[in-house]
């Protein structure tokens, strides 16, 4: 039974330290040993993970996040602008409302003044009207007129 080692020169053993001998030796190339399945031992090893896929580039993700942040900022600014504009509109409408309330109150005071009986009587006199006497009443079934304002009418029937 002979044993041969792979990678060792056939003519004997190689000199230690790679020193050359008197004869020229051809360079030897060794093959890597082919491995078969590893012998199983008492400890179980975790199954091998498949090779990790190549990492996705980070730049598109960073640009997406920056774009979303910029969009959110722009939408917040637009919303803020609309709210400020609405607050100015509300302030203007409230001022206009208070002015209209004041105008309504002054007009109501003017109506109360114009409806006063003293003013109406004074303007009637200025127009040449005279104050009337007590009213007279006509009783048709009896054929008579009563009251101070009967004037020249007689109390006699027909």
PDB file of C-alpha atoms in Angstrom:
ATOM      1  CA  UNK A   1       0.000   0.000   0.000  1.00  0.00           C
ATOM      2  CA  UNK A   2       1.451   3.248  -1.077  1.00  0.00           C
ATOM      3  CA  UNK A   3       0.323   6.640  -0.069  1.00  0.00           C
ATOM      4  CA  UNK A   4       0.825   9.666  -2.123  1.00  0.00           C
ATOM      5  CA  UNK A   5       0.242  13.172  -1.109  1.00  0.00           C
ATOM      6  CA  UNK A   6      -1.121  15.649  -3.456  1.00  0.00           C
ATOM      7  CA  UNK A   7       0.961  18.568  -4.347  1.00  0.00           C
ATOM      8  CA  UNK A   8       4.259  16.991  -3.276  1.00  0.00           C
ATOM      9  CA  UNK A   9       6.903  16.316  -5.978  1.00  0.00           C
ATOM     10  CA  UNK A  10       7.247  12.751  -7.010  1.00  0.00           C
ATOM     11  CA  UNK A  11      10.862  12.287  -6.665  1.00  0.00           C
ATOM     12  CA  UNK A  12      11.118  12.595  -2.913  1.00  0.00           C
ATOM     13  CA  UNK A  13      10.365  15.173  -0.361  1.00  0.00           C
ATOM     14  CA  UNK A  14      10.670  18.869  -0.983  1.00  0.00           C
ATOM     15  CA  UNK A  15      13.509  20.620   0.733  1.00  0.00           C
ATOM     16  CA  UNK A  16      12.560  22.629   3.784  1.00  0.00           C
ATOM     17  CA  UNK A  17      12.150  26.319   3.434  1.00  0.00           C
ATOM     18  CA  UNK A  18      11.932  26.195  -0.345  1.00  0.00           C
ATOM     19  CA  UNK A  19      15.708  26.011  -0.835  1.00  0.00           C
ATOM     20  CA  UNK A  20      16.806  24.843  -4.219  1.00  0.00           C
ATOM     21  CA  UNK A  21      18.779  21.798  -4.787  1.00  0.00           C
ATOM     22  CA  UNK A  22      21.172  21.191  -7.558  1.00  0.00           C
ATOM     23  CA  UNK A  23      18.609  20.076 -10.008  1.00  0.00           C
ATOM     24  CA  UNK A  24      15.967  22.302 -11.437  1.00  0.00           C
ATOM     25  CA  UNK A  25      12.561  21.387 -10.295  1.00  0.00           C
ATOM     26  CA  UNK A  26       9.490  22.245 -12.237  1.00  0.00           C
ATOM     27  CA  UNK A  27       7.152  24.476 -10.361  1.00  0.00           C
ATOM     28  CA  UNK A  28       4.400  22.529  -8.750  1.00  0.00           C
ATOM     29  CA  UNK A  29       0.865  23.654  -8.664  1.00  0.00           C
ATOM     30  CA  UNK A  30      -1.528  22.413  -6.120  1.00  0.00           C
ATOM     31  CA  UNK A  31      -5.248  22.183  -6.549  1.00  0.00           C
ATOM     32  CA  UNK A  32      -7.516  23.171  -3.779  1.00  0.00           C
ATOM     33  CA  UNK A  33      -8.907  20.130  -2.137  1.00  0.00           C
ATOM     34  CA  UNK A  34     -12.466  19.376  -3.107  1.00  0.00           C
ATOM     35  CA  UNK A  35     -14.618  19.202  -0.094  1.00  0.00           C
ATOM     36  CA  UNK A  36     -17.427  16.822   0.270  1.00  0.00           C
ATOM     37  CA  UNK A  37     -20.250  17.139   2.716  1.00  0.00           C
ATOM     38  CA  UNK A  38     -19.045  18.029   6.169  1.00  0.00           C
ATOM     39  CA  UNK A  39     -19.256  15.197   8.655  1.00  0.00           C
ATOM     40  CA  UNK A  40     -22.093  15.626  11.090  1.00  0.00           C
ATOM     41  CA  UNK A  41     -21.184  16.161  14.646  1.00  0.00           C
ATOM     42  CA  UNK A  42     -23.345  16.173  17.722  1.00  0.00           C
ATOM     43  CA  UNK A  43     -24.088  19.909  17.519  1.00  0.00           C
ATOM     44  CA  UNK A  44     -26.543  21.136  14.963  1.00  0.00           C
ATOM     45  CA  UNK A  45     -25.558  24.168  12.923  1.00  0.00           C
ATOM     46  CA  UNK A  46     -28.006  26.767  11.790  1.00  0.00           C
ATOM     47  CA  UNK A  47     -28.997  26.381   8.178  1.00  0.00           C
ATOM     48  CA  UNK A  48     -27.165  28.679   5.856  1.00  0.00           C
ATOM     49  CA  UNK A  49     -28.964  31.849   4.883  1.00  0.00           C
ATOM     50  CA  UNK A  50     -29.194  32.583   1.252  1.00  0.00           C
ATOM     51  CA  UNK A  51     -26.850  35.277   0.124  1.00  0.00           C
ATOM     52  CA  UNK A  52     -28.203  38.722   1.009  1.00  0.00           C
ATOM     53  CA  UNK A  53     -29.528  40.537  -2.031  1.00  0.00           C
ATOM     54  CA  UNK A  54     -27.637  43.593  -3.108  1.00  0.00           C
ATOM     55  CA  UNK A  55     -28.641  46.656  -1.083  1.00  0.00           C
ATOM     56  CA  UNK A  56     -30.936  49.074  -2.829  1.00  0.00           C
ATOM     57  CA  UNK A  57     -29.399  52.468  -3.381  1.00  0.00           C
ATOM     58  CA  UNK A  58     -30.265  54.955  -0.662  1.00  0.00           C
ATOM     59  CA  UNK A  59     -30.425  58.056  -2.830  1.00  0.00           C
ATOM     60  CA  UNK A  60     -33.960  57.477  -4.227  1.00  0.00           C
ATOM     61  CA  UNK A  61     -35.281  56.839  -0.715  1.00  0.00           C
ATOM     62  CA  UNK A  62     -33.618  59.979   0.629  1.00  0.00           C
ATOM     63  CA  UNK A  63     -35.019  62.004  -2.275  1.00  0.00           C
ATOM     64  CA  UNK A  64     -38.495  60.550  -1.655  1.00  0.00           C
ATOM     65  CA  UNK A  65     -38.375  61.483   2.030  1.00  0.00           C
ATOM     66  CA  UNK A  66     -37.095  64.978   1.219  1.00  0.00           C
ATOM     67  CA  UNK A  67     -39.823  65.384  -1.401  1.00  0.00           C
ATOM     68  CA  UNK A  68     -42.494  64.333   1.083  1.00  0.00           C
ATOM     69  CA  UNK A  69     -41.148  66.732   3.695  1.00  0.00           C
ATOM     70  CA  UNK A  70     -41.020  69.572   1.176  1.00  0.00           C
ATOM     71  CA  UNK A  71     -44.584  68.815   0.063  1.00  0.00           C
ATOM     72  CA  UNK A  72     -45.779  68.771   3.655  1.00  0.00           C
ATOM     73  CA  UNK A  73     -44.043  72.083   4.348  1.00  0.00           C
ATOM     74  CA  UNK A  74     -45.534  73.719   1.258  1.00  0.00           C
ATOM     75  CA  UNK A  75     -49.018  72.438   2.109  1.00  0.00           C
ATOM     76  CA  UNK A  76     -48.668  73.743   5.681  1.00  0.00           C
ATOM     77  CA  UNK A  77     -47.616  77.149   4.385  1.00  0.00           C
ATOM     78  CA  UNK A  78     -50.560  77.220   1.974  1.00  0.00           C
ATOM     79  CA  UNK A  79     -52.951  76.221   4.755  1.00  0.00           C
ATOM     80  CA  UNK A  80     -51.507  78.876   7.041  1.00  0.00           C
ATOM     81  CA  UNK A  81     -51.894  81.504   4.313  1.00  0.00           C
ATOM     82  CA  UNK A  82     -55.541  80.554   3.778  1.00  0.00           C
ATOM     83  CA  UNK A  83     -56.214  80.693   7.522  1.00  0.00           C
ATOM     84  CA  UNK A  84     -54.604  84.124   7.861  1.00  0.00           C
ATOM     85  CA  UNK A  85     -56.571  85.397   4.867  1.00  0.00           C
ATOM     86  CA  UNK A  86     -59.776  84.038   6.407  1.00  0.00           C
ATOM     87  CA  UNK A  87     -58.970  85.682   9.738  1.00  0.00           C
ATOM     88  CA  UNK A  88     -58.590  89.055   7.975  1.00  0.00           C
ATOM     89  CA  UNK A  89     -61.909  88.477   6.220  1.00  0.00           C
ATOM     90  CA  UNK A  90     -63.560  87.603   9.543  1.00  0.00           C
ATOM     91  CA  UNK A  91     -62.149  90.737  11.196  1.00  0.00           C
ATOM     92  CA  UNK A  92     -63.373  92.908   8.301  1.00  0.00           C
ATOM     93  CA  UNK A  93     -66.852  91.344   8.400  1.00  0.00           C
ATOM     94  CA  UNK A  94     -67.083  91.774  12.179  1.00  0.00           C
ATOM     95  CA  UNK A  95     -66.186  95.462  11.875  1.00  0.00           C
ATOM     96  CA  UNK A  96     -68.765  95.868   9.105  1.00  0.00           C
ATOM     97  CA  UNK A  97     -71.345  94.046  11.235  1.00  0.00           C
ATOM     98  CA  UNK A  98     -70.769  96.318  14.235  1.00  0.00           C
ATOM     99  CA  UNK A  99     -71.043  99.376  11.959  1.00  0.00           C
ATOM    100  CA  UNK A 100     -74.351  98.083  10.580  1.00  0.00           C
ATOM    101  CA  UNK A 101     -75.646  97.404  14.105  1.00  0.00           C
ATOM    102  CA  UNK A 102     -74.817 101.004  15.078  1.00  0.00           C
ATOM    103  CA  UNK A 103     -76.558 102.282  11.930  1.00  0.00           C
ATOM    104  CA  UNK A 104     -79.651 100.166  12.706  1.00  0.00           C
ATOM    105  CA  UNK A 105     -79.827 101.533  16.262  1.00  0.00           C
ATOM    106  CA  UNK A 106     -79.567 105.135  15.046  1.00  0.00           C
ATOM    107  CA  UNK A 107     -82.313 104.514  12.469  1.00  0.00           C
ATOM    108  CA  UNK A 108     -84.548 102.970  15.143  1.00  0.00           C
ATOM    109  CA  UNK A 109     -84.014 106.025  17.362  1.00  0.00           C
ATOM    110  CA  UNK A 110     -84.931 108.268  14.424  1.00  0.00           C
ATOM    111  CA  UNK A 111     -88.139 106.261  13.789  1.00  0.00           C
ATOM    112  CA  UNK A 112     -89.117 106.542  17.465  1.00  0.00           C
ATOM    113  CA  UNK A 113     -88.560 110.306  17.320  1.00  0.00           C
ATOM    114  CA  UNK A 114     -90.539 110.676  14.081  1.00  0.00           C
ATOM    115  CA  UNK A 115     -93.460 108.623  15.462  1.00  0.00           C
ATOM    116  CA  UNK A 116     -93.862 110.773  18.593  1.00  0.00           C
ATOM    117  CA  UNK A 117     -97.328 112.389  18.873  1.00  0.00           C
ATOM    118  CA  UNK A 118     -95.884 115.792  19.766  1.00  0.00           C
ATOM    119  CA  UNK A 119     -93.856 115.967  16.552  1.00  0.00           C
ATOM    120  CA  UNK A 120     -96.804 114.842  14.431  1.00  0.00           C
ATOM    121  CA  UNK A 121     -99.078 117.498  16.001  1.00  0.00           C
ATOM    122  CA  UNK A 122     -96.474 120.238  15.515  1.00  0.00           C
ATOM    123  CA  UNK A 123     -95.931 119.351  11.839  1.00  0.00           C
ATOM    124  CA  UNK A 124     -99.704 119.201  11.282  1.00  0.00           C
ATOM    125  CA  UNK A 125    -100.067 122.742  12.683  1.00  0.00           C
ATOM    126  CA  UNK A 126     -97.182 123.900  10.493  1.00  0.00           C
ATOM    127  CA  UNK A 127     -99.080 122.604   7.476  1.00  0.00           C
ATOM    128  CA  UNK A 128    -102.187 124.562   8.468  1.00  0.00           C
ATOM    129  CA  UNK A 129    -104.221 121.807  10.019  1.00  0.00           C
ATOM    130  CA  UNK A 130    -106.297 122.517  13.089  1.00  0.00           C
ATOM    131  CA  UNK A 131    -106.950 120.254  15.953  1.00  0.00           C
ATOM    132  CA  UNK A 132    -110.365 118.664  15.721  1.00  0.00           C
ATOM    133  CA  UNK A 133    -113.144 118.865  18.240  1.00  0.00           C
ATOM    134  CA  UNK A 134    -114.637 115.972  20.032  1.00  0.00           C
ATOM    135  CA  UNK A 135    -116.152 113.505  17.613  1.00  0.00           C
ATOM    136  CA  UNK A 136    -119.867 113.404  16.905  1.00  0.00           C
ATOM    137  CA  UNK A 137    -121.809 110.176  16.733  1.00  0.00           C
ATOM    138  CA  UNK A 138    -124.676 109.436  14.373  1.00  0.00           C
ATOM    139  CA  UNK A 139    -127.414 107.107  15.538  1.00  0.00           C
ATOM    140  CA  UNK A 140    -129.283 106.029  12.441  1.00  0.00           C
ATOM    141  CA  UNK A 141    -132.070 104.049  14.142  1.00  0.00           C
ATOM    142  CA  UNK A 142    -132.972 107.064  16.298  1.00  0.00           C
ATOM    143  CA  UNK A 143    -131.996 109.628  13.689  1.00  0.00           C
ATOM    144  CA  UNK A 144    -130.032 111.853  15.986  1.00  0.00           C
ATOM    145  CA  UNK A 145    -126.394 113.083  16.268  1.00  0.00           C
ATOM    146  CA  UNK A 146    -124.700 113.326  19.635  1.00  0.00           C
ATOM    147  CA  UNK A 147    -121.493 114.885  20.860  1.00  0.00           C
ATOM    148  CA  UNK A 148    -119.933 118.325  20.745  1.00  0.00           C
ATOM    149  CA  UNK A 149    -119.043 118.080  17.103  1.00  0.00           C
ATOM    150  CA  UNK A 150    -122.632 118.003  15.938  1.00  0.00           C
ATOM    151  CA  UNK A 151    -122.194 121.436  14.363  1.00  0.00           C
ATOM    152  CA  UNK A 152    -125.293 122.885  12.684  1.00  0.00           C
ATOM    153  CA  UNK A 153    -127.124 119.611  12.390  1.00  0.00           C
ATOM    154  CA  UNK A 154    -130.361 119.453  14.202  1.00  0.00           C
ATOM    155  CA  UNK A 155    -131.421 116.703  16.465  1.00  0.00           C
ATOM    156  CA  UNK A 156    -134.825 116.501  14.715  1.00  0.00           C
ATOM    157  CA  UNK A 157    -135.641 113.552  12.603  1.00  0.00           C
ATOM    158  CA  UNK A 158    -136.933 113.758   9.023  1.00  0.00           C
TER     159      UNK A 158
END
